[in-house]
Every structure is written in structure tokens, then in C-alpha cells.
Short mmCIF file of C-alpha atoms in Angstrom, two decimals:
data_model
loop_
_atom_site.label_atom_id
_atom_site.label_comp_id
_atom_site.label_asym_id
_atom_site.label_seq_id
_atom_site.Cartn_x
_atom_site.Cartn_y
_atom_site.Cartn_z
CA UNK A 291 -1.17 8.21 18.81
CA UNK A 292 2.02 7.22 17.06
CA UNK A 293 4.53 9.91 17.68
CA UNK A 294 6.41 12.03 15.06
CA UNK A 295 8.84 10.46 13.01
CA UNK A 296 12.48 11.94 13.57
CA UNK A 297 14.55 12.91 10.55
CA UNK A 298 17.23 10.56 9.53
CA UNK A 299 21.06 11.60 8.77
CA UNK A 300 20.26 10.41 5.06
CA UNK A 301 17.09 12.45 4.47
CA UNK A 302 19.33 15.51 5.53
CA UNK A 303 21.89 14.80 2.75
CA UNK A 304 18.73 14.21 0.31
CA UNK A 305 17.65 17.93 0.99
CA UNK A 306 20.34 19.59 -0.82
CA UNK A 307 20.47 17.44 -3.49
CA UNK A 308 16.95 17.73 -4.15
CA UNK A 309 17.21 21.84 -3.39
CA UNK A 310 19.76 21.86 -6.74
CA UNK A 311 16.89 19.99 -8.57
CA UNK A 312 14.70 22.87 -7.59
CA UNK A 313 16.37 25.50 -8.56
CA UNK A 314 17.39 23.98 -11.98
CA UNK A 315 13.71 23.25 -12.65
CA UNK A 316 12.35 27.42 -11.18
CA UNK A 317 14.80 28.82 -14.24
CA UNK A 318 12.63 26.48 -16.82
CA UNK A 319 9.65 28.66 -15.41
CA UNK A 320 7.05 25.39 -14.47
CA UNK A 321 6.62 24.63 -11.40
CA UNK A 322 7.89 21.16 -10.93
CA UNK A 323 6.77 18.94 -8.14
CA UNK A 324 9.26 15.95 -6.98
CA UNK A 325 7.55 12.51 -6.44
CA UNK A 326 9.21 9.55 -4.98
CA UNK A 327 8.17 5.55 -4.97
CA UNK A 328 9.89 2.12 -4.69
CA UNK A 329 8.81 0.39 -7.35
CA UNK A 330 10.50 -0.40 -10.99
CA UNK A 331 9.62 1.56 -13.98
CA UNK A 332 7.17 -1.41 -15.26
CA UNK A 333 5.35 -1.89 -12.17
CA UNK A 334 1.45 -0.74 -12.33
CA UNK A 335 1.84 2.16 -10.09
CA UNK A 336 5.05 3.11 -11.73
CA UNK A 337 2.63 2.79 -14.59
CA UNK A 338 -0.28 4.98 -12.88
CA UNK A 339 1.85 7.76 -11.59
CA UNK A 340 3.43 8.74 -15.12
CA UNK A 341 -0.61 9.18 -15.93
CA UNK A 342 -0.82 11.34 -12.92
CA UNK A 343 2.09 13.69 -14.00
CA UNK A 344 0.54 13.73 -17.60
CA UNK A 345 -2.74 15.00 -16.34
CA UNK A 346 -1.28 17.68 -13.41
CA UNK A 347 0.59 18.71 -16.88
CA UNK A 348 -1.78 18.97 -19.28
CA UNK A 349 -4.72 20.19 -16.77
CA UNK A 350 -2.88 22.82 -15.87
CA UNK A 351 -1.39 23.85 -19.17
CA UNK A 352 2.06 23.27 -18.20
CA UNK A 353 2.06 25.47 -15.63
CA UNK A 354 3.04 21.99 -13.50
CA UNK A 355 5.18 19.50 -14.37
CA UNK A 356 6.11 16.01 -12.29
CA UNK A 357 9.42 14.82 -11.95
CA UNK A 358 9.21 11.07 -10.58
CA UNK A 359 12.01 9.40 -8.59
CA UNK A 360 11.08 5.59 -8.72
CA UNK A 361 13.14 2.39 -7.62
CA UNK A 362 13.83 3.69 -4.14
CA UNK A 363 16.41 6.24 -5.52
CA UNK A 364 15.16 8.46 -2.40
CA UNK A 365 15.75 6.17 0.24
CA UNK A 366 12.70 3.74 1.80
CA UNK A 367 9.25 4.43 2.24
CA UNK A 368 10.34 5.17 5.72
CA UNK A 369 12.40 7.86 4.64
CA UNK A 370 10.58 9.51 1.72
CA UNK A 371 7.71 10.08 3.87
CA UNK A 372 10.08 12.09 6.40
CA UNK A 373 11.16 13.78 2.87
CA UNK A 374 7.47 14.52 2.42
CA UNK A 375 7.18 15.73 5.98
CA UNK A 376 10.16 18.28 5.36
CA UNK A 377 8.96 19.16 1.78
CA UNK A 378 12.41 18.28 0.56
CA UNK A 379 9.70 15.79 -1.31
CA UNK A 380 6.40 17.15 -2.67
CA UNK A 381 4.80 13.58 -2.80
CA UNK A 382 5.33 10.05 -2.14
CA UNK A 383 3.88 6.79 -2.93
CA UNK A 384 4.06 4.53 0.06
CA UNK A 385 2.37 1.42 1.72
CA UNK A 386 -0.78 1.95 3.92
CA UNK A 387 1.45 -0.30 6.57
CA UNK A 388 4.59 1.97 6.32
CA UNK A 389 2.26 4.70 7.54
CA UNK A 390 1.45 2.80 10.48
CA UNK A 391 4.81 4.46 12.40
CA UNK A 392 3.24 7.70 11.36
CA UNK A 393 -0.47 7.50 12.08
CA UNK A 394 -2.28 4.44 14.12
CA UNK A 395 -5.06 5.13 11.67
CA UNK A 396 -3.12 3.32 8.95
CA UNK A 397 -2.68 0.08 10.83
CA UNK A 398 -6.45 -0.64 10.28
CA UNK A 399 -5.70 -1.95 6.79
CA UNK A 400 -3.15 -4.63 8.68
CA UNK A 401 -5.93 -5.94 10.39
CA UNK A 402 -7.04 -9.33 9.09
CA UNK A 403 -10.81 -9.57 7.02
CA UNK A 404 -11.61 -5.71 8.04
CA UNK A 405 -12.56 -5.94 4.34
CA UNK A 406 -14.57 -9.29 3.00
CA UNK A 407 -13.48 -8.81 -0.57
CA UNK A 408 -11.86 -6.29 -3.06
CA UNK A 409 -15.58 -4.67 -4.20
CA UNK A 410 -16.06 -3.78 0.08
CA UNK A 411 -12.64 -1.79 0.19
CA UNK A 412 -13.52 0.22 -2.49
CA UNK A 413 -16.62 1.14 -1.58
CA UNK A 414 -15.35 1.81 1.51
CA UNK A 415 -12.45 3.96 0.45
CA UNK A 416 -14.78 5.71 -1.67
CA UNK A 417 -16.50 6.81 1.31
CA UNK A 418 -15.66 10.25 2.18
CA UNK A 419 -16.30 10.02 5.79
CA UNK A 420 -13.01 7.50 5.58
CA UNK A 421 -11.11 9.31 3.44
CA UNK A 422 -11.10 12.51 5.51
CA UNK A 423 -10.49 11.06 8.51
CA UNK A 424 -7.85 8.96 7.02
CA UNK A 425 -5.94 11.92 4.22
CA UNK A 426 -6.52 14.81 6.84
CA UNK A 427 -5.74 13.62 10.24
CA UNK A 428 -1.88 13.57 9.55
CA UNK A 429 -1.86 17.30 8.39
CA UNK A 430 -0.48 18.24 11.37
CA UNK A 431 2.71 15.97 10.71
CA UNK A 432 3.39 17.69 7.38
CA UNK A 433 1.96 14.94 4.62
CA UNK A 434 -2.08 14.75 3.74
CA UNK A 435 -3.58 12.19 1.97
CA UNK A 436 -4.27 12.42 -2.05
CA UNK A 437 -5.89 9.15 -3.05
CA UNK A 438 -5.08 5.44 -3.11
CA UNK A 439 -3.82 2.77 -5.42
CA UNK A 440 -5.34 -1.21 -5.43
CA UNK A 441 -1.93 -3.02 -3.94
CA UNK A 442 -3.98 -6.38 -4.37
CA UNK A 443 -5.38 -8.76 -1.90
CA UNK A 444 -2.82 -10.73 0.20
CA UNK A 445 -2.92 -14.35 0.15
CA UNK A 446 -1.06 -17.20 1.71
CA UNK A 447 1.76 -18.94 -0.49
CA UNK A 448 3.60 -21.92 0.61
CA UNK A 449 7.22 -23.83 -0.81
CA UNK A 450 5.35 -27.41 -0.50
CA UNK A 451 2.21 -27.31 1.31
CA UNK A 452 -1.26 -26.76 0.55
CA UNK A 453 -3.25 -24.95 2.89
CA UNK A 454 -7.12 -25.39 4.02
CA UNK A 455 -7.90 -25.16 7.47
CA UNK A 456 -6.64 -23.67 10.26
CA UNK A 457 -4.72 -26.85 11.48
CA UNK A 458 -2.58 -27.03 8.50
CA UNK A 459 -1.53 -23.49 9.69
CA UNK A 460 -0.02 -25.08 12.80
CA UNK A 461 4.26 -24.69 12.40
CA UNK A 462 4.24 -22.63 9.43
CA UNK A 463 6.36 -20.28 9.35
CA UNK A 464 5.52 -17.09 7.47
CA UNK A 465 7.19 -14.09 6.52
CA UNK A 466 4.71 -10.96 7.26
CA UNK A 467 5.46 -7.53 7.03
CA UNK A 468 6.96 -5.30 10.30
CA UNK A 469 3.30 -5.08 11.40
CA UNK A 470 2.26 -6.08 14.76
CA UNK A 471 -1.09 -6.47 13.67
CA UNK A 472 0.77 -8.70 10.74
CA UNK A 473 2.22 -10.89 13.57
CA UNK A 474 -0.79 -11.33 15.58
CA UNK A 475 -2.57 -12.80 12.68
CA UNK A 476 -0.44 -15.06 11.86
CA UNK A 477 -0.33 -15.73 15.77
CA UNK A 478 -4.09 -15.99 15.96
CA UNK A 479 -3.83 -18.90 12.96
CA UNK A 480 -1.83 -20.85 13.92
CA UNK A 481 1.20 -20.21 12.57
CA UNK A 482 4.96 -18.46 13.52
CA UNK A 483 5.04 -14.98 12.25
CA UNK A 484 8.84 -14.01 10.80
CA UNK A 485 9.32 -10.03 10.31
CA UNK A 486 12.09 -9.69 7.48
CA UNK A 487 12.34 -7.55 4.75
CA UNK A 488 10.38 -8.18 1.43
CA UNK A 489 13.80 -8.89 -0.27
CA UNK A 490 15.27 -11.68 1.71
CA UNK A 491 11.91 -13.57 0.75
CA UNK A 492 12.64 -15.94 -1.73
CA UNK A 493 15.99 -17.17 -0.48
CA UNK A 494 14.67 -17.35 2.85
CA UNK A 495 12.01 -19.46 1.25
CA UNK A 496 14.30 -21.61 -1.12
CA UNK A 497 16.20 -21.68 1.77
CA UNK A 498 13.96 -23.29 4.43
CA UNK A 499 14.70 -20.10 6.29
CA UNK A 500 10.64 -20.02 6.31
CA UNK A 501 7.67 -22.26 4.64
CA UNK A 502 5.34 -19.49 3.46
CA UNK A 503 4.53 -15.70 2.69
CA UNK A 504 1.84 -13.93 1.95
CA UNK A 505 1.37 -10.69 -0.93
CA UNK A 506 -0.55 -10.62 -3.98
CA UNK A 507 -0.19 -12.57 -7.23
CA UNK A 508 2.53 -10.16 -8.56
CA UNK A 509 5.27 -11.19 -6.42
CA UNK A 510 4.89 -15.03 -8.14
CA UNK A 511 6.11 -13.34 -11.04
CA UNK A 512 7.78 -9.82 -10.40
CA UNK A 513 9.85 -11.30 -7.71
CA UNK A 514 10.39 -14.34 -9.08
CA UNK A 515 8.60 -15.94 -5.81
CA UNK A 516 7.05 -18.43 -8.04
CA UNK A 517 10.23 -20.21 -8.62
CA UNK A 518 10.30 -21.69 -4.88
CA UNK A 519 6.71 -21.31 -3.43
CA UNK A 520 4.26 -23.88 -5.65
CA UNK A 521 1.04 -23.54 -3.35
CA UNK A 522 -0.92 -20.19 -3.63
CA UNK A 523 -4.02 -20.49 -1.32
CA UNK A 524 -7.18 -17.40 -1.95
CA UNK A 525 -7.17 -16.35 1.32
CA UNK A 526 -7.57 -12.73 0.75
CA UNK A 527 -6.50 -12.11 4.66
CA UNK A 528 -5.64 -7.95 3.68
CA UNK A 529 -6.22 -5.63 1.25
CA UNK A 530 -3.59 -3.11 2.01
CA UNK A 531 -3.59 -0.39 0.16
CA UNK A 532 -0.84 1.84 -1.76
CA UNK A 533 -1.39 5.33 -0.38
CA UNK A 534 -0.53 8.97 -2.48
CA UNK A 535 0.48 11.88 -0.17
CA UNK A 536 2.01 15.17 -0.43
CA UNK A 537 3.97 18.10 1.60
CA UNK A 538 0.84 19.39 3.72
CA UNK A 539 2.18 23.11 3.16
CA UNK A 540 3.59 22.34 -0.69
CA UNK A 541 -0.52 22.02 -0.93
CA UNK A 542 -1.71 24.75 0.93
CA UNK A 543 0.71 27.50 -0.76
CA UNK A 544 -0.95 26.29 -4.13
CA UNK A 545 -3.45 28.10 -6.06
CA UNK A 546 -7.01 26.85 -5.31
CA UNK A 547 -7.19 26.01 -9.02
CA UNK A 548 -3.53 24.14 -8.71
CA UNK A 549 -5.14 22.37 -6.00
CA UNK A 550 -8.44 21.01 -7.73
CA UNK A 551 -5.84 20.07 -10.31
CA UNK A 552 -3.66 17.95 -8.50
CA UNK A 553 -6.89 16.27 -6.99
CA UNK A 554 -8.63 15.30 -9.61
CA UNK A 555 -5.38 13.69 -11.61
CA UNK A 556 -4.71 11.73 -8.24
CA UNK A 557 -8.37 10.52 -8.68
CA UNK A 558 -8.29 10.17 -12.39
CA UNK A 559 -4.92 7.88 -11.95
CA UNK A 560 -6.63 5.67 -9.34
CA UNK A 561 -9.25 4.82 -11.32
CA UNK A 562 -6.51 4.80 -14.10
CA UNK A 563 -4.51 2.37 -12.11
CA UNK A 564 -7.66 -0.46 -11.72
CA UNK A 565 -7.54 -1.60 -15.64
CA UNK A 566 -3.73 -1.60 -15.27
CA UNK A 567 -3.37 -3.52 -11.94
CA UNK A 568 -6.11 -6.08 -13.37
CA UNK A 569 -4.76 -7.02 -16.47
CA UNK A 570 -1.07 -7.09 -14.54
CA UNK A 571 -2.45 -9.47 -11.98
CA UNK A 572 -4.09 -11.66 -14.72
CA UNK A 573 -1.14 -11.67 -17.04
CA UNK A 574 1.14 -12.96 -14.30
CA UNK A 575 -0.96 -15.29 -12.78
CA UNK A 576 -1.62 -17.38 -16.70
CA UNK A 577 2.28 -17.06 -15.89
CA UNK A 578 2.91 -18.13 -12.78
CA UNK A 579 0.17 -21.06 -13.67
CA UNK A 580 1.59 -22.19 -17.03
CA UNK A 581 5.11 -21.48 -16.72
CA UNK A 582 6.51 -21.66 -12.82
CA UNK A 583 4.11 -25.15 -11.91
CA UNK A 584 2.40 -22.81 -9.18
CA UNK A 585 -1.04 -23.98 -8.26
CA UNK A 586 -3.70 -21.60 -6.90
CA UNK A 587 -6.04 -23.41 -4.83
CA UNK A 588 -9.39 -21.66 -3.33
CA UNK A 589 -9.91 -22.31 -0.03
CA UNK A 590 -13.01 -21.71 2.96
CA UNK A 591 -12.46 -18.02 4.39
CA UNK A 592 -14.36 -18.79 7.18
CA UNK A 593 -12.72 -20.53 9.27
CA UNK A 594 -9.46 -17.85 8.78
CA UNK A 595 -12.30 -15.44 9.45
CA UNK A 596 -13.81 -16.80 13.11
CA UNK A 597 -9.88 -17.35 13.89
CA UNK A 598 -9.01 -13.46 13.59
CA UNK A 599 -12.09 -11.82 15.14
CA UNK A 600 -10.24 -11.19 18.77
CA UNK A 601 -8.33 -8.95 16.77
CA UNK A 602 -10.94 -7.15 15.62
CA UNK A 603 -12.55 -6.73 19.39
CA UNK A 604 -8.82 -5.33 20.00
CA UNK A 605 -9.60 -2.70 17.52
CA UNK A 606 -13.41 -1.42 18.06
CA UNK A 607 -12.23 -1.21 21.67
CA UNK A 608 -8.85 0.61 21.00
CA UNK A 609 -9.12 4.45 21.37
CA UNK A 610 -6.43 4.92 19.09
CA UNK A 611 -8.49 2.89 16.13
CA UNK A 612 -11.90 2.01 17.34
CA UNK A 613 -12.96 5.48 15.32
CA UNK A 614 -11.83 4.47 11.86
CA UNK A 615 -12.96 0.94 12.69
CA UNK A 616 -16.12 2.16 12.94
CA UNK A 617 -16.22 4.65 10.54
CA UNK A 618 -15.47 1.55 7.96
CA UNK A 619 -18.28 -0.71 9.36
CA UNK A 620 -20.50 2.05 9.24
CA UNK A 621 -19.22 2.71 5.51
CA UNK A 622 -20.07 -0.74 4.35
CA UNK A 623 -23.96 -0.77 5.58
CA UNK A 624 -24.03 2.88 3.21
CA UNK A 625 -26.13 2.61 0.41
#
């Protein structure tokens, strides 16, 4: 198990800022939940979680109200998820993979083709024998699970080369996220896995620093990736996930009605999010198509798929994950 994260100097300084917000909000006589992502104010989840503070409010008569913290004001995912474990944050949005240092659980979402398309994950993550394993078992580290938000499929992009086959992996060099399930993959295709945070990418790329990445469609466009990287291959290697938790005793000290409430918004804004992400994903592809010269090119899963499958051997016989790696391939035979 992945131990305990310890508390940075900089989430300590956080707490009594956020403690004045408190107290300012308890004299307005709503309780008012703090909520904390990275992402700008037009991104889809930005988007989604502004729907899930206007249902908490308006389910529960204003009795709760959301105050959201995007753009990283709070510090990294890292960090607001030790906020969330102190409760100086009452909820987060974070990345499946930056929950990895938390819970080994998480990592399963790094591994390559766990998932064989985007209809399989969410039938799998509407599986409740995932999701409790998965939102419950970090309890114990002060954050539970709420619900998830689509993040996209991950595909290869390149700066000037198209991408097949496993041999025209061989040399590439490819940013991936701090995963070490990330790195293997790459590894196990062929190519040289570079750890380096998401925003060195596109000089690194315009740069020569490294030939390829690999995210969803939005970071063509959002991040302007488009611009230097011309060759978008479907490889749909990951679907990693965007995960909603909150302060495990911030939950527990709430009403049970409080709590139902908070529930079903998170599950109202996930299925909230879908129409947004969609019609964000198709927008800036027609844009990264028509306007940056980036060509998306389908390519053969399979052999990607044969290539990764020691990986997945690693994790059915791994006693930290074979459980929820068997709990999803049990999920997907459901009915």
C-alpha cells in the first residue's frame, strides 16, 4: 500500500487562509463547502463543477452553498488532496494518476488497454462493486470518493511522424505523466518514456526536447499543442479518469439528508459533464483539423494491445492491485 502523504509547508500556510474564509462564510448562516481544481474557468469540468454547486444549492434550499477555487489557486493536485486530507479543503477535483501516491488502487487507470474503449470504462465505473472499492478504501486517509468526470481517452501525438505499428515506436521519445506504469508502457512499445510536467510540453516539443506526447484531443487546442505536434494517432492507450473527493469527516458530520444531497449532485454533474466534454472534444478537434494542419490518423490497436499485456500479468498478480484488476474484468462480463 502507498503510504500516507505528509503535509507540505505550503498546505500549512493554506489552512489559515482558508480558516478566515470559513468564518466569513458561518456569519452568512449557509454552510459553505470549499472546492479546489486546476483547471481554467472554461474548461469542461470547470464547467461541470459550477453545475454541481448549483444543485448542492438548490437541493438543499440554500442551506449549502459551494465556493470553487479553480486554476490551481490552492496549490497542485498533490497538495489539495493533502488539503482534503486535513479538511482545510472540503473537496477536490484531481487526476485518477495523482491519486496513485495516495492509494495503489488508482494506478489501475495508468495501466495501458485495462479499458478497450470509452463505452467499457463507463460501464465499468458504473459498477458499484468498483466504485466502493475504489471511493471507500481511502477513508482511512481522510478523502472518500464522490464520483468521476470523462478526462478523455489518451492518444499518441507526434511533431512529424505518423505512427502505425509498433516499429515506428522505436526512438520516440514521449512525454508521459510521473506514472511508472506511464513509463513502462511506453517502455513495453518501443519507445523512451520522458517524465516532465504537462507545462513544459509544447516547448519541449517545438523544441526537439521530445518527438511525441500523449492526452486527449483538448490539449491540440487548449494548450495550444496543435501548433507543433501535426500527427494525432487513435490509440486510445488510457482512459484516465478525473476523480471528485471530499474531507472523509467533512462527510460524515453531515446530515444524512446533506449527504444524499451532495451525492446525487456529484452524480447529476457527471452525467452533466458527458454532453459538455463531447461537444468540447468535437469543437476542438474541427479546430485543430481545419485551423492548426493537425491530422488524426486511425490506427490498428492491436498490435499496441499484444505489446502491453506483460503489464497487465504484473497487475492480476500484484497484491496491491490484482483485486481491483479483477474486480474490473469481472465488471465488464456484467450484464
Amino acid at each position: 500500500m502507498v503510504k500516507k502523504s505528509v503535509i507540505t509547508l505550503f498546505t500549512l500556510l493554506l489552512l489559515f487562509i482558508l480558516a478566515g474564509c470559513q468564518a466569513a462564510a458561518e456569519k452568512s448562516g449557509a454552510m459553505e463547502l470549499k472546492l479546489a481544481h486546476n483547471q481554467t474557468l472554461d474548461h469542461p469540468v470547470h464547467i461541470s463543477l459550477v453545475e454541481f454547486g448549483r444543485l448542492v444549492e438548490e437541493k438543499s434550499n440554500g442551506d449549502i452553498k459551494i465556493r470553487i477555487y479553480p486554476n490551481a489557486q490552492l496549490g497542485s493536485e498533490r497538495e489539495v488532496t493533502e488539503l482534503t486530507q486535513t479538511g482545510a479543503v472540503d473537496l477536490a477535483k484531481v487526476s485518477a494518476s495523482a491519486l496513485e501516491a495516495f492509494e495503489s488502487d488508482y494506478s489501475i487507470f495508468s495501466l495501458p488497454y485495462v479499458f478497450e474503449d470509452y463505452d467499457m470504462f463507463e460501464k465499468v465505473m458504473n459498477n458499484e462493486n468498483v466504485t466502493d472499492k475504489l471511493y471507500n478504501q481511502t477513508e482511512g486517509m481522510g478523502f472518500i470518493g464522490l464520483t468521476y468526470y470523462n478526462a478523455g481517452e489518451r492518444h499518441l501525438y507526434t511533431k512529424n511522424r505518423e505512427v502505425n505499428d509498433i516499429p515506428d515506436m522505436k526512438g520516440l521519445k514521449v512525454r508521459v505523466q510521473p506514472s511508472q506504469t506511464s513509463v513502462q508502457m511506453i517502455e513495453a512499445l518501443g519507445g523512451i518514456p520522458t517524465a516532465m510536467a504537462y507545462g513544459e510540453v509544447y516547448t519541449a516539443i517545438q523544441s526537439g526536447v521530445i518527438d511525441a506526447a500523449e492526452n486527449n484531443e483538448t490539449a491540440l487546442v487548449g494548450n495550444n499543442h496543435g501548433e507543433v505536434a501535426k500527427y494525432y494517432m487513435y490509440t486510445g492507450h488510457q482512459i484516465v479518469p478525473d476523480m471528485f473527493i471530499m474531507n472523509a469527516n467533512r462527510f460524515n458530520q453531515l446530515s444524512e439528508e446533506h449527504q444524499e444531497i451532495i451525492k446525487e449532485a456529484a452524480k447529476e454533474s457527471t452525467v452533466f459533464h458527458e454532453d459538455v466534454w463531447a461537444k468540447t472534444v468535437q469543437e476542438q478537434t474541427e479546430t485543430a483539423k481545419n485551423e492548426m494542419g493537425v491530422n488524426f490518423i486511425d490506427v490498428d490497436k492491436s498490435p499496441f494491445i499484444e505489446a502491453v499485456q506483460p503489464l497487465h500479468e504484473n497487475y492480476s498478480n500484484n497484491e496491491n492491485t490484482a483485486e481491483i484488476y479483477q474486480l474490473i474484468q469481472e465488471a465488464k462480463k456484467d450484464e
